[in-house]
């Protein structure tokens, strides 16, 4: 299964930039993944939808479904079993996501009931996708 991480802008904060690069590098041997940033601004929603068209859309939003890491790994396995080939993880910018982007989601995922800074949310989401694959492989990375 391929992953496309569609985010508003590229991470500018050093910790986020380094962390995103780190988890992209760690995830690539387990699943094909690409980062596809779009420009913030008046056409942001259109760009997010276009970049994720034809992909299973997972939208990050604090109002979404919260899962434990093992449940996320189970969901990834279920998608694979159902023949899902491409997943687009959509991360909004500082202004959040437009209603039309949230409405187009196949699944809305909450990382936390807290509102997270968008670059931190991107980093946490990538770490959790990586963790899901390590759980599926039985790696020691995930400890209960």
Coordinates of N, CA and C in Angstrom, one line a residue:
X1 N 0.8 -1.2 0.0 CA 0.0 0.0 0.0 C 0.9 1.2 0.0
X2 N 0.6 2.2 -0.9 CA 1.3 3.4 -0.9 C 0.7 4.5 -0.1
X3 N 1.5 5.4 0.5 CA 1.0 6.5 1.3 C 1.4 7.8 0.6
X4 N 0.5 8.7 0.6 CA 0.8 10.1 0.2 C 0.4 11.0 1.3
X5 N 1.4 11.7 1.8 CA 1.2 12.7 2.9 C 1.0 14.0 2.3
X6 N -0.3 14.5 2.3 CA -0.6 15.8 1.7 C -0.7 16.8 2.9
X7 N 0.1 17.8 2.9 CA 0.1 18.8 4.0 C 0.1 20.2 3.4
X8 N -0.4 21.1 4.2 CA -0.4 22.5 3.8 C 1.0 23.0 4.2
X9 N 1.8 23.3 3.2 CA 3.2 23.8 3.4 C 4.1 22.7 3.9
X10 N 5.4 23.0 3.8 CA 6.5 22.1 4.3 C 6.8 22.5 5.7
X11 N 7.2 21.6 6.5 CA 7.6 22.0 7.9 C 8.7 23.0 7.9
X12 N 8.6 24.0 8.7 CA 9.6 25.1 8.8 C 10.4 25.0 10.1
X13 N 9.6 24.5 11.1 CA 10.3 24.4 12.4 C 11.3 23.3 12.4
X14 N 12.5 23.5 12.9 CA 13.6 22.6 12.7 C 13.2 21.2 13.3
X15 N 12.7 21.1 14.5 CA 12.3 19.8 15.0 C 11.4 19.0 14.1
X16 N 10.4 19.7 13.6 CA 9.4 19.1 12.7 C 10.1 18.6 11.4
X17 N 10.8 19.5 10.8 CA 11.5 19.2 9.5 C 12.4 17.9 9.7
X18 N 13.2 17.9 10.8 CA 14.1 16.8 11.0 C 13.3 15.5 11.4
X19 N 12.2 15.7 12.2 CA 11.4 14.5 12.5 C 10.7 13.9 11.4
X20 N 10.1 14.8 10.5 CA 9.4 14.3 9.3 C 10.4 13.6 8.4
X21 N 11.5 14.1 8.2 CA 12.5 13.5 7.3 C 12.9 12.1 8.0
X22 N 13.1 12.1 9.3 CA 13.5 10.8 10.0 C 12.5 9.7 9.8
X23 N 11.2 10.1 10.0 CA 10.2 9.0 9.9 C 9.8 8.7 8.4
X24 N 10.0 9.6 7.5 CA 9.8 9.2 6.1 C 10.9 8.2 5.7
X25 N 12.1 8.5 6.2 CA 13.2 7.5 5.9 C 13.0 6.2 6.5
X26 N 12.5 6.2 7.7 CA 12.3 4.9 8.4 C 11.1 4.1 7.8
X27 N 10.1 4.9 7.3 CA 8.9 4.2 6.8 C 9.1 3.7 5.4
X28 N 9.9 4.3 4.6 CA 10.1 3.9 3.2 C 10.4 2.5 2.9
X29 N 11.3 1.8 3.8 CA 11.5 0.4 3.5 C 10.3 -0.5 3.8
X30 N 9.3 0.0 4.6 CA 8.1 -0.7 4.9 C 6.9 -0.5 4.0
X31 N 6.8 0.7 3.5 CA 5.7 1.1 2.6 C 6.1 2.3 1.8
X32 N 5.8 2.3 0.5 CA 6.1 3.5 -0.3 C 5.4 4.7 0.3
X33 N 6.1 5.8 0.5 CA 5.5 7.0 1.0 C 6.1 8.2 0.4
X34 N 5.3 9.3 0.2 CA 5.8 10.5 -0.4 C 5.1 11.7 0.4
X35 N 5.8 12.8 0.5 CA 5.3 14.0 1.1 C 4.9 14.9 -0.1
X36 N 3.7 15.4 -0.1 CA 3.2 16.2 -1.1 C 2.6 17.5 -0.5
X37 N 3.5 18.5 -0.3 CA 3.0 19.8 0.3 C 2.2 20.6 -0.7
X38 N 1.2 21.3 -0.3 CA 0.5 22.3 -1.1 C 0.6 23.6 -0.5
X39 N 0.4 24.7 -1.3 CA 0.5 26.0 -0.8 C -0.7 26.4 0.1
X40 N -0.4 27.1 1.1 CA -1.5 27.7 1.9 C -2.1 28.9 1.2
X41 N -3.4 29.1 1.4 CA -4.0 30.3 0.8 C -5.4 30.0 0.3
X42 N -6.0 30.8 -0.5 CA -7.4 30.7 -0.9 C -7.7 29.5 -1.7
X43 N -6.8 28.8 -2.3 CA -7.1 27.6 -3.1 C -6.5 26.4 -2.4
X44 N -6.2 26.5 -1.2 CA -5.7 25.4 -0.4 C -6.6 24.2 -0.4
X45 N -7.9 24.3 -0.1 CA -8.8 23.2 -0.1 C -8.8 22.5 -1.5
X46 N -8.9 23.2 -2.5 CA -8.9 22.7 -3.9 C -7.6 21.9 -4.1
X47 N -6.5 22.4 -3.7 CA -5.2 21.7 -3.9 C -5.1 20.4 -3.1
X48 N -5.6 20.5 -1.8 CA -5.6 19.3 -1.0 C -6.4 18.2 -1.6
X49 N -7.6 18.5 -2.1 CA -8.5 17.6 -2.8 C -7.9 17.0 -4.1
X50 N -7.3 17.9 -4.8 CA -6.7 17.5 -6.1 C -5.5 16.5 -5.8
X51 N -4.7 16.8 -4.8 CA -3.5 16.0 -4.5 C -3.9 14.6 -4.0
X52 N -5.1 14.5 -3.5 CA -5.6 13.2 -2.9 C -6.7 12.5 -3.7
X53 N -7.0 13.1 -4.8 CA -8.0 12.5 -5.7 C -7.7 11.1 -6.1
X54 N -8.6 10.2 -5.9 CA -8.4 8.8 -6.3 C -7.7 7.9 -5.2
X55 N -7.4 8.6 -4.1 CA -6.8 7.9 -3.0 C -7.8 7.8 -1.9
X56 N -7.6 6.8 -1.0 CA -8.4 6.7 0.2 C -8.0 7.9 1.1
X57 N -8.9 8.8 1.4 CA -8.6 10.0 2.1 C -8.7 9.9 3.6
X58 N -7.6 10.1 4.3 CA -7.6 10.1 5.8 C -7.3 11.5 6.2
X59 N -8.2 12.2 6.9 CA -8.1 13.6 7.3 C -7.8 13.6 8.8
X60 N -6.8 14.4 9.1 CA -6.5 14.6 10.6 C -7.4 15.7 11.1
X61 N -8.1 15.5 12.1 CA -9.0 16.5 12.7 C -9.2 16.0 14.2
X62 N -9.2 17.0 15.1 CA -9.4 16.7 16.5 C -10.8 16.1 16.8
X63 N -11.7 16.3 15.9 CA -13.1 15.7 16.0 C -13.2 14.3 15.5
X64 N -12.1 13.8 15.0 CA -12.2 12.4 14.4 C -12.1 11.3 15.4
X65 N -11.9 10.1 14.9 CA -11.9 8.9 15.7 C -10.5 8.8 16.3
X66 N -10.4 8.6 17.6 CA -9.1 8.4 18.2 C -8.9 6.9 18.3
X67 N -7.7 6.4 18.0 CA -7.3 5.0 18.1 C -6.0 4.8 18.9
X68 N -5.9 3.6 19.5 CA -4.6 3.2 20.0 C -3.8 2.8 18.9
X69 N -2.5 2.7 19.1 CA -1.5 2.4 18.0 C -1.8 1.0 17.4
X70 N -2.1 0.0 18.3 CA -2.4 -1.3 17.7 C -3.7 -1.3 16.9
X71 N -4.7 -0.5 17.2 CA -5.9 -0.4 16.4 C -5.6 0.2 15.1
X72 N -4.7 1.2 15.1 CA -4.3 1.8 13.8 C -3.6 0.7 12.9
X73 N -2.8 -0.1 13.5 CA -2.1 -1.2 12.7 C -3.2 -2.1 12.2
X74 N -4.2 -2.4 13.0 CA -5.3 -3.3 12.5 C -6.0 -2.7 11.4
X75 N -6.2 -1.4 11.4 CA -7.0 -0.7 10.4 C -6.1 -0.7 9.1
X76 N -4.8 -0.5 9.2 CA -4.0 -0.6 8.0 C -4.0 -2.0 7.4
X77 N -4.0 -3.0 8.2 CA -4.1 -4.4 7.8 C -5.4 -4.6 7.1
X78 N -6.5 -4.1 7.7 CA -7.9 -4.2 7.1 C -7.9 -3.6 5.7
X79 N -7.4 -2.4 5.6 CA -7.3 -1.7 4.3 C -6.6 -2.5 3.3
X80 N -5.4 -3.1 3.7 CA -4.7 -3.9 2.8 C -5.5 -5.2 2.3
X81 N -6.2 -5.8 3.3 CA -7.0 -7.0 3.0 C -8.1 -6.6 2.1
X82 N -8.6 -5.4 2.2 CA -9.7 -4.9 1.3 C -9.3 -4.5 -0.1
X83 N -8.0 -4.5 -0.3 CA -7.4 -4.1 -1.6 C -7.1 -2.6 -1.8
X84 N -7.1 -1.9 -0.7 CA -6.8 -0.5 -0.8 C -5.3 -0.4 -1.1
X85 N -5.0 0.3 -2.2 CA -3.7 0.4 -2.7 C -3.0 1.8 -2.4
X86 N -3.8 2.8 -2.2 CA -3.3 4.2 -2.0 C -4.1 4.9 -0.9
X87 N -3.3 5.4 0.1 CA -3.9 6.2 1.2 C -3.3 7.6 1.2
X88 N -4.1 8.6 1.2 CA -3.6 10.0 1.3 C -4.0 10.5 2.7
X89 N -2.9 10.8 3.5 CA -3.1 11.4 4.8 C -3.1 12.9 4.6
X90 N -4.2 13.6 5.0 CA -4.3 15.0 4.8 C -4.1 15.7 6.1
X91 N -3.1 16.7 6.1 CA -2.8 17.4 7.3 C -3.0 18.9 6.9
X92 N -3.9 19.6 7.6 CA -4.2 21.0 7.4 C -3.1 21.9 7.9
X93 N -3.2 23.2 7.6 CA -2.3 24.2 8.1 C -2.7 24.8 9.3
X94 N -2.2 26.0 9.5 CA -2.5 26.8 10.8 C -3.9 27.1 10.9
X95 N -4.7 27.2 9.8 CA -6.1 27.6 9.8 C -7.0 26.3 9.9
X96 N -6.4 25.1 10.0 CA -7.2 23.9 10.0 C -7.6 23.5 8.6
X97 N -8.6 22.7 8.5 CA -9.1 22.2 7.2 C -10.4 22.8 6.8
X98 N -10.6 23.1 5.6 CA -11.9 23.6 5.1 C -13.0 22.5 5.2
X99 N -14.2 22.9 5.4 CA -15.3 21.9 5.6 C -15.4 21.0 4.4
X100 N -15.1 21.4 3.2 CA -15.2 20.5 2.0 C -14.1 19.5 2.0
X101 N -13.0 19.7 2.6 CA -11.9 18.7 2.7 C -12.4 17.7 3.8
X102 N -12.9 18.2 4.9 CA -13.3 17.2 5.9 C -14.5 16.4 5.4
X103 N -15.4 17.0 4.6 CA -16.5 16.2 4.1 C -16.1 15.2 3.1
X104 N -14.9 15.4 2.4 CA -14.4 14.4 1.4 C -13.7 13.2 2.0
X105 N -13.5 13.2 3.3 CA -12.7 12.2 4.0 C -13.4 10.9 3.9
X106 N -12.6 9.8 3.7 CA -13.1 8.4 3.9 C -13.0 8.0 5.4
X107 N -12.1 8.7 6.1 CA -12.0 8.4 7.5 C -11.3 9.7 8.1
X108 N -11.8 10.1 9.3 CA -11.3 11.2 10.0 C -10.7 10.7 11.3
X109 N -9.4 11.0 11.4 CA -8.5 10.5 12.4 C -8.1 11.6 13.4
X110 N -8.3 11.4 14.7 CA -7.9 12.3 15.7 C -6.6 11.8 16.4
X111 N -5.6 12.5 16.4 CA -4.4 12.1 17.1 C -4.5 12.4 18.6
X112 N -5.4 13.4 18.9 CA -5.6 13.8 20.3 C -6.8 14.7 20.4
X113 N -7.4 14.8 21.6 CA -8.5 15.7 21.7 C -8.0 17.2 21.8
X114 N -6.7 17.3 22.0 CA -6.0 18.6 22.0 C -5.9 19.1 20.6
X115 N -5.8 20.4 20.4 CA -5.5 21.0 19.1 C -4.0 21.0 19.0
X116 N -3.4 20.3 18.0 CA -2.0 20.3 17.9 C -1.5 21.3 16.8
X117 N -0.4 21.9 17.0 CA 0.2 22.7 16.0 C 0.4 21.8 14.7
X118 N 0.1 22.3 13.5 CA 0.0 21.5 12.3 C 1.3 20.8 12.0
X119 N 2.5 21.4 12.3 CA 3.7 20.7 12.0 C 4.0 19.5 13.0
X120 N 3.6 19.7 14.2 CA 3.7 18.7 15.2 C 2.7 17.5 14.8
X121 N 1.5 17.9 14.4 CA 0.5 16.8 14.0 C 1.1 16.0 12.8
X122 N 1.7 16.6 11.9 CA 2.3 15.9 10.8 C 3.4 14.9 11.3
X123 N 4.2 15.4 12.2 CA 5.3 14.5 12.7 C 4.7 13.4 13.5
X124 N 3.7 13.6 14.4 CA 3.1 12.6 15.2 C 2.4 11.6 14.3
X125 N 1.7 12.0 13.3 CA 1.0 11.1 12.4 C 2.0 10.2 11.6
X126 N 3.1 10.8 11.1 CA 4.1 9.9 10.5 C 4.6 8.9 11.4
X127 N 4.9 9.3 12.7 CA 5.5 8.4 13.6 C 4.5 7.2 13.9
X128 N 3.2 7.6 13.9 CA 2.1 6.6 14.2 C 2.0 5.6 13.0
X129 N 2.1 6.1 11.8 CA 2.0 5.2 10.6 C 3.2 4.3 10.6
X130 N 4.4 4.9 10.9 CA 5.6 4.0 11.1 C 5.4 2.9 12.2
X131 N 4.9 3.4 13.3 CA 4.6 2.5 14.4 C 3.6 1.4 14.0
X132 N 2.6 1.7 13.2 CA 1.6 0.7 12.8 C 2.3 -0.4 12.0
X133 N 3.2 0.0 11.1 CA 4.0 -1.0 10.3 C 4.9 -1.8 11.2
X134 N 5.5 -1.2 12.2 CA 6.4 -2.0 13.1 C 5.6 -3.0 13.9
X135 N 4.4 -2.6 14.3 CA 3.5 -3.5 15.0 C 3.1 -4.7 14.1
X136 N 2.7 -4.4 12.9 CA 2.4 -5.4 11.9 C 3.5 -6.4 11.7
X137 N 4.8 -5.9 11.7 CA 5.9 -6.8 11.5 C 6.4 -7.5 12.8
X138 N 5.9 -7.1 13.9 CA 6.3 -7.6 15.2 C 7.6 -7.1 15.7
X139 N 8.0 -5.9 15.2 CA 9.2 -5.2 15.6 C 9.2 -4.8 17.1
X140 N 10.4 -4.8 17.6 CA 10.5 -4.3 19.0 C 10.3 -2.8 19.2
X141 N 10.2 -2.1 18.1 CA 9.9 -0.6 18.2 C 8.7 -0.3 19.1
X142 N 7.7 -1.1 18.9 CA 6.4 -0.9 19.7 C 6.5 -1.8 21.0
X143 N 6.4 -1.1 22.1 CA 6.3 -1.9 23.4 C 5.0 -1.5 24.1
X144 N 4.4 -2.5 24.6 CA 3.1 -2.3 25.3 C 3.3 -1.9 26.7

